[in-house]
PDB file of C-alpha atoms in Angstrom:
ATOM      1  CA  UNK A  13     179.193 127.831 163.842  1.00 65.00           C
ATOM      2  CA  UNK A  14     180.320 130.552 162.011  1.00 64.00           C
ATOM      3  CA  UNK A  15     176.519 131.450 161.020  1.00 69.00           C
ATOM      4  CA  UNK A  16     175.322 131.717 164.303  1.00 76.00           C
ATOM      5  CA  UNK A  17     177.307 134.832 164.738  1.00 78.00           C
ATOM      6  CA  UNK A  18     176.349 138.126 162.174  1.00 84.00           C
ATOM      7  CA  UNK A  19     177.760 141.590 162.212  1.00 84.00           C
ATOM      8  CA  UNK A  20     175.400 143.525 160.123  1.00 88.00           C
ATOM      9  CA  UNK A  21     176.453 147.247 159.178  1.00 87.00           C
ATOM     10  CA  UNK A  22     172.662 148.509 158.567  1.00 91.00           C
ATOM     11  CA  UNK A  23     169.209 147.753 159.771  1.00 91.00           C
ATOM     12  CA  UNK A  24     168.745 145.844 155.753  1.00 94.00           C
ATOM     13  CA  UNK A  25     171.724 143.393 156.640  1.00 92.00           C
ATOM     14  CA  UNK A  26     170.243 142.929 160.146  1.00 92.00           C
ATOM     15  CA  UNK A  27     166.357 142.114 158.871  1.00 93.00           C
ATOM     16  CA  UNK A  28     168.447 139.780 155.611  1.00 94.00           C
ATOM     17  CA  UNK A  29     170.453 138.153 158.929  1.00 92.00           C
ATOM     18  CA  UNK A  30     167.237 137.273 160.537  1.00 94.00           C
ATOM     19  CA  UNK A  31     165.239 135.753 157.809  1.00 94.00           C
ATOM     20  CA  UNK A  32     168.482 133.364 157.174  1.00 93.00           C
ATOM     21  CA  UNK A  33     168.007 132.169 160.831  1.00 92.00           C
ATOM     22  CA  UNK A  34     164.771 131.662 160.209  1.00 94.00           C
ATOM     23  CA  UNK A  35     165.217 129.634 156.911  1.00 95.00           C
ATOM     24  CA  UNK A  36     167.581 127.576 159.271  1.00 93.00           C
ATOM     25  CA  UNK A  37     164.483 127.020 161.500  1.00 94.00           C
ATOM     26  CA  UNK A  38     165.593 129.390 164.215  1.00 92.00           C
ATOM     27  CA  UNK A  39     162.873 131.557 165.854  1.00 90.00           C
ATOM     28  CA  UNK A  40     164.192 133.474 168.169  1.00 90.00           C
ATOM     29  CA  UNK A  41     167.537 135.881 167.536  1.00 89.00           C
ATOM     30  CA  UNK A  42     169.465 138.269 170.032  1.00 86.00           C
ATOM     31  CA  UNK A  43     170.109 141.638 168.562  1.00 87.00           C
ATOM     32  CA  UNK A  44     172.812 144.035 169.781  1.00 85.00           C
ATOM     33  CA  UNK A  45     174.486 147.075 169.019  1.00 86.00           C
ATOM     34  CA  UNK A  46     178.259 146.270 167.617  1.00 85.00           C
ATOM     35  CA  UNK A  47     180.495 147.493 170.611  1.00 89.00           C
ATOM     36  CA  UNK A  48     183.846 149.090 170.287  1.00 89.00           C
ATOM     37  CA  UNK A  49     186.920 148.200 172.138  1.00 92.00           C
ATOM     38  CA  UNK A  50     189.110 145.501 172.556  1.00 92.00           C
ATOM     39  CA  UNK A  51     188.370 141.736 172.221  1.00 90.00           C
ATOM     40  CA  UNK A  52     189.129 139.704 175.076  1.00 92.00           C
ATOM     41  CA  UNK A  53     189.060 135.824 175.066  1.00 91.00           C
ATOM     42  CA  UNK A  54     188.404 134.276 178.740  1.00 95.00           C
ATOM     43  CA  UNK A  55     188.349 130.850 180.307  1.00 94.00           C
ATOM     44  CA  UNK A  56     187.748 129.935 183.696  1.00 94.00           C
ATOM     45  CA  UNK A  57     186.420 127.334 186.428  1.00 93.00           C
ATOM     46  CA  UNK A  58     183.469 128.080 188.602  1.00 93.00           C
ATOM     47  CA  UNK A  59     184.990 128.582 192.209  1.00 92.00           C
ATOM     48  CA  UNK A  60     188.241 128.493 191.475  1.00 90.00           C
ATOM     49  CA  UNK A  61     191.552 131.116 190.914  1.00 92.00           C
ATOM     50  CA  UNK A  62     191.898 129.752 187.639  1.00 90.00           C
ATOM     51  CA  UNK A  63     191.431 132.263 185.243  1.00 93.00           C
ATOM     52  CA  UNK A  64     193.221 132.824 181.479  1.00 92.00           C
ATOM     53  CA  UNK A  65     192.717 135.784 179.209  1.00 94.00           C
ATOM     54  CA  UNK A  66     194.219 137.413 176.065  1.00 90.00           C
ATOM     55  CA  UNK A  67     193.673 139.241 173.275  1.00 88.00           C
ATOM     56  CA  UNK A  68     192.823 137.222 170.381  1.00 84.00           C
ATOM     57  CA  UNK A  69     193.799 139.771 167.533  1.00 72.00           C
ATOM     58  CA  UNK A  70     197.300 140.480 168.979  1.00 63.00           C
ATOM     59  CA  UNK A  71     197.974 136.380 169.075  1.00 62.00           C
ATOM     60  CA  UNK A  72     196.938 135.550 165.516  1.00 57.00           C
ATOM     61  CA  UNK A  73     194.028 133.575 167.655  1.00 54.00           C
ATOM     62  CA  UNK A  74     191.046 133.335 165.158  1.00 55.00           C
ATOM     63  CA  UNK A  75     187.688 132.093 165.144  1.00 56.00           C
ATOM     64  CA  UNK A  76     185.999 132.903 162.111  1.00 50.00           C
ATOM     65  CA  UNK A  77     187.377 136.192 161.123  1.00 61.00           C
ATOM     66  CA  UNK A  78     185.200 138.433 163.607  1.00 56.00           C
ATOM     67  CA  UNK A  79     187.996 139.529 166.061  1.00 56.00           C
ATOM     68  CA  UNK A  80     189.297 141.424 162.767  1.00 64.00           C
ATOM     69  CA  UNK A  81     185.969 143.665 162.888  1.00 67.00           C
ATOM     70  CA  UNK A  82     187.519 145.800 165.739  1.00 66.00           C
ATOM     71  CA  UNK A  83     191.119 145.496 164.849  1.00 67.00           C
ATOM     72  CA  UNK A  84     194.044 145.397 166.354  1.00 76.00           C
ATOM     73  CA  UNK A  85     194.229 146.083 170.107  1.00 82.00           C
ATOM     74  CA  UNK A  86     194.253 149.505 171.461  1.00 88.00           C
ATOM     75  CA  UNK A  87     195.862 148.046 175.166  1.00 91.00           C
ATOM     76  CA  UNK A  88     192.613 149.498 177.016  1.00 94.00           C
ATOM     77  CA  UNK A  89     193.681 149.459 180.537  1.00 95.00           C
ATOM     78  CA  UNK A  90     190.789 147.355 182.594  1.00 97.00           C
ATOM     79  CA  UNK A  91     191.228 144.958 185.572  1.00 97.00           C
ATOM     80  CA  UNK A  92     191.683 141.787 185.281  1.00 96.00           C
ATOM     81  CA  UNK A  93     190.540 140.581 188.276  1.00 96.00           C
ATOM     82  CA  UNK A  94     187.109 142.674 187.941  1.00 96.00           C
ATOM     83  CA  UNK A  95     186.981 140.807 184.966  1.00 97.00           C
ATOM     84  CA  UNK A  96     187.131 137.229 186.454  1.00 97.00           C
ATOM     85  CA  UNK A  97     184.722 137.967 189.217  1.00 97.00           C
ATOM     86  CA  UNK A  98     182.294 139.411 186.594  1.00 97.00           C
ATOM     87  CA  UNK A  99     182.737 136.010 184.690  1.00 96.00           C
ATOM     88  CA  UNK A 100     182.562 133.932 187.773  1.00 97.00           C
ATOM     89  CA  UNK A 101     179.028 135.829 188.595  1.00 96.00           C
ATOM     90  CA  UNK A 102     177.787 135.047 184.989  1.00 96.00           C
ATOM     91  CA  UNK A 103     179.142 131.055 185.640  1.00 95.00           C
ATOM     92  CA  UNK A 104     176.967 131.133 188.529  1.00 96.00           C
ATOM     93  CA  UNK A 105     174.032 132.638 187.084  1.00 95.00           C
ATOM     94  CA  UNK A 106     173.788 130.587 184.535  1.00 94.00           C
ATOM     95  CA  UNK A 107     175.321 127.242 185.981  1.00 94.00           C
ATOM     96  CA  UNK A 108     177.995 126.895 184.082  1.00 93.00           C
ATOM     97  CA  UNK A 109     181.055 125.661 186.155  1.00 93.00           C
ATOM     98  CA  UNK A 110     183.757 125.751 183.350  1.00 93.00           C
ATOM     99  CA  UNK A 111     183.309 128.578 180.853  1.00 95.00           C
ATOM    100  CA  UNK A 112     184.942 130.274 178.247  1.00 93.00           C
ATOM    101  CA  UNK A 113     183.941 133.636 176.260  1.00 92.00           C
ATOM    102  CA  UNK A 114     184.660 136.952 174.747  1.00 90.00           C
ATOM    103  CA  UNK A 115     184.263 140.138 176.011  1.00 93.00           C
ATOM    104  CA  UNK A 116     184.697 143.450 174.874  1.00 93.00           C
ATOM    105  CA  UNK A 117     186.980 145.987 176.938  1.00 95.00           C
ATOM    106  CA  UNK A 118     185.593 149.965 176.267  1.00 95.00           C
ATOM    107  CA  UNK A 119     188.436 153.085 176.211  1.00 95.00           C
ATOM    108  CA  UNK A 120     187.261 153.285 180.005  1.00 96.00           C
ATOM    109  CA  UNK A 121     188.560 149.834 181.104  1.00 97.00           C
ATOM    110  CA  UNK A 122     184.967 148.493 181.498  1.00 96.00           C
ATOM    111  CA  UNK A 123     184.358 144.684 180.146  1.00 97.00           C
ATOM    112  CA  UNK A 124     181.215 143.965 178.630  1.00 95.00           C
ATOM    113  CA  UNK A 125     180.869 139.942 178.146  1.00 94.00           C
ATOM    114  CA  UNK A 126     179.401 139.038 174.399  1.00 89.00           C
ATOM    115  CA  UNK A 127     179.889 135.584 174.511  1.00 87.00           C
ATOM    116  CA  UNK A 128     180.255 132.608 177.503  1.00 91.00           C
ATOM    117  CA  UNK A 129     180.303 129.129 176.459  1.00 87.00           C
ATOM    118  CA  UNK A 130     180.193 125.794 178.762  1.00 84.00           C
ATOM    119  CA  UNK A 131     182.656 123.215 178.018  1.00 76.00           C
ATOM    120  CA  UNK A 132     185.139 125.494 175.487  1.00 66.00           C
ATOM    121  CA  UNK A 133     188.447 124.399 174.637  1.00 70.00           C
ATOM    122  CA  UNK A 134     191.225 125.366 176.784  1.00 64.00           C
ATOM    123  CA  UNK A 135     193.941 124.804 174.249  1.00 63.00           C
ATOM    124  CA  UNK A 136     195.400 128.467 174.288  1.00 63.00           C
ATOM    125  CA  UNK A 137     195.658 128.324 177.792  1.00 68.00           C
ATOM    126  CA  UNK A 138     198.494 126.248 177.304  1.00 63.00           C
ATOM    127  CA  UNK A 139     200.738 129.012 176.034  1.00 55.00           C
ATOM    128  CA  UNK A 140     203.409 130.402 178.473  1.00 49.00           C
ATOM    129  CA  UNK A 141     201.792 133.293 178.715  1.00 45.00           C
ATOM    130  CA  UNK A 142     199.117 131.637 180.955  1.00 41.00           C
ATOM    131  CA  UNK A 143     201.638 132.364 184.006  1.00 37.00           C
ATOM    132  CA  UNK A 144     201.099 135.883 183.906  1.00 38.00           C
ATOM    133  CA  UNK A 145     197.574 135.865 183.298  1.00 43.00           C
ATOM    134  CA  UNK A 146     195.978 133.211 185.213  1.00 42.00           C
ATOM    135  CA  UNK A 147     195.941 134.345 189.117  1.00 44.00           C
ATOM    136  CA  UNK A 148     199.460 132.535 189.518  1.00 43.00           C
ATOM    137  CA  UNK A 149     197.994 129.044 188.325  1.00 40.00           C
ATOM    138  CA  UNK A 150     199.688 127.476 185.012  1.00 37.00           C
ATOM    139  CA  UNK A 151     197.290 124.539 184.859  1.00 39.00           C
ATOM    140  CA  UNK A 152     194.108 123.510 185.520  1.00 40.00           C
ATOM    141  CA  UNK A 153     192.973 119.708 186.270  1.00 38.00           C
ATOM    142  CA  UNK A 154     189.369 118.841 185.295  1.00 38.00           C
ATOM    143  CA  UNK A 155     188.020 115.520 185.767  1.00 38.00           C
ATOM    144  CA  UNK A 156     185.413 115.857 183.080  1.00 40.00           C
ATOM    145  CA  UNK A 157     183.009 112.903 183.743  1.00 39.00           C
ATOM    146  CA  UNK A 158     182.998 113.929 187.589  1.00 37.00           C
ATOM    147  CA  UNK A 159     182.081 117.464 186.832  1.00 42.00           C
ATOM    148  CA  UNK A 160     179.237 116.949 184.369  1.00 40.00           C
ATOM    149  CA  UNK A 161     177.358 114.972 187.084  1.00 39.00           C
TER     150      UNK A 161
END
């Protein structure tokens, strides 16, 4: 939900956001500092070579407008294979076989995962750009029922 992720400019806004969560019955919240850098979305499957990533702010892909906080990408250089490896480690640690999420690439090229989801929509992976960014694979076939068991 849009209300589940809140950008706060200061402590007062953060306290107000926590009160809003509590009013909705959410007892625990995670508060982290804002990370500057390039927002990158990614999609993958545990143990598979398939991995797709892209810059949502540059491709007009928006989810609640949060990607606009950092603005257009700077194009900070990073190693997509290292990001894939990091995501595979997170997938294994969390027990999430089919995943997607967001990370921030800082000016030193270090990726920091800020969101990691199970069973995301893979719709952004259908673009022609996926060929150059998914380790040579352009499609992934997932048997939804058997994968959940």
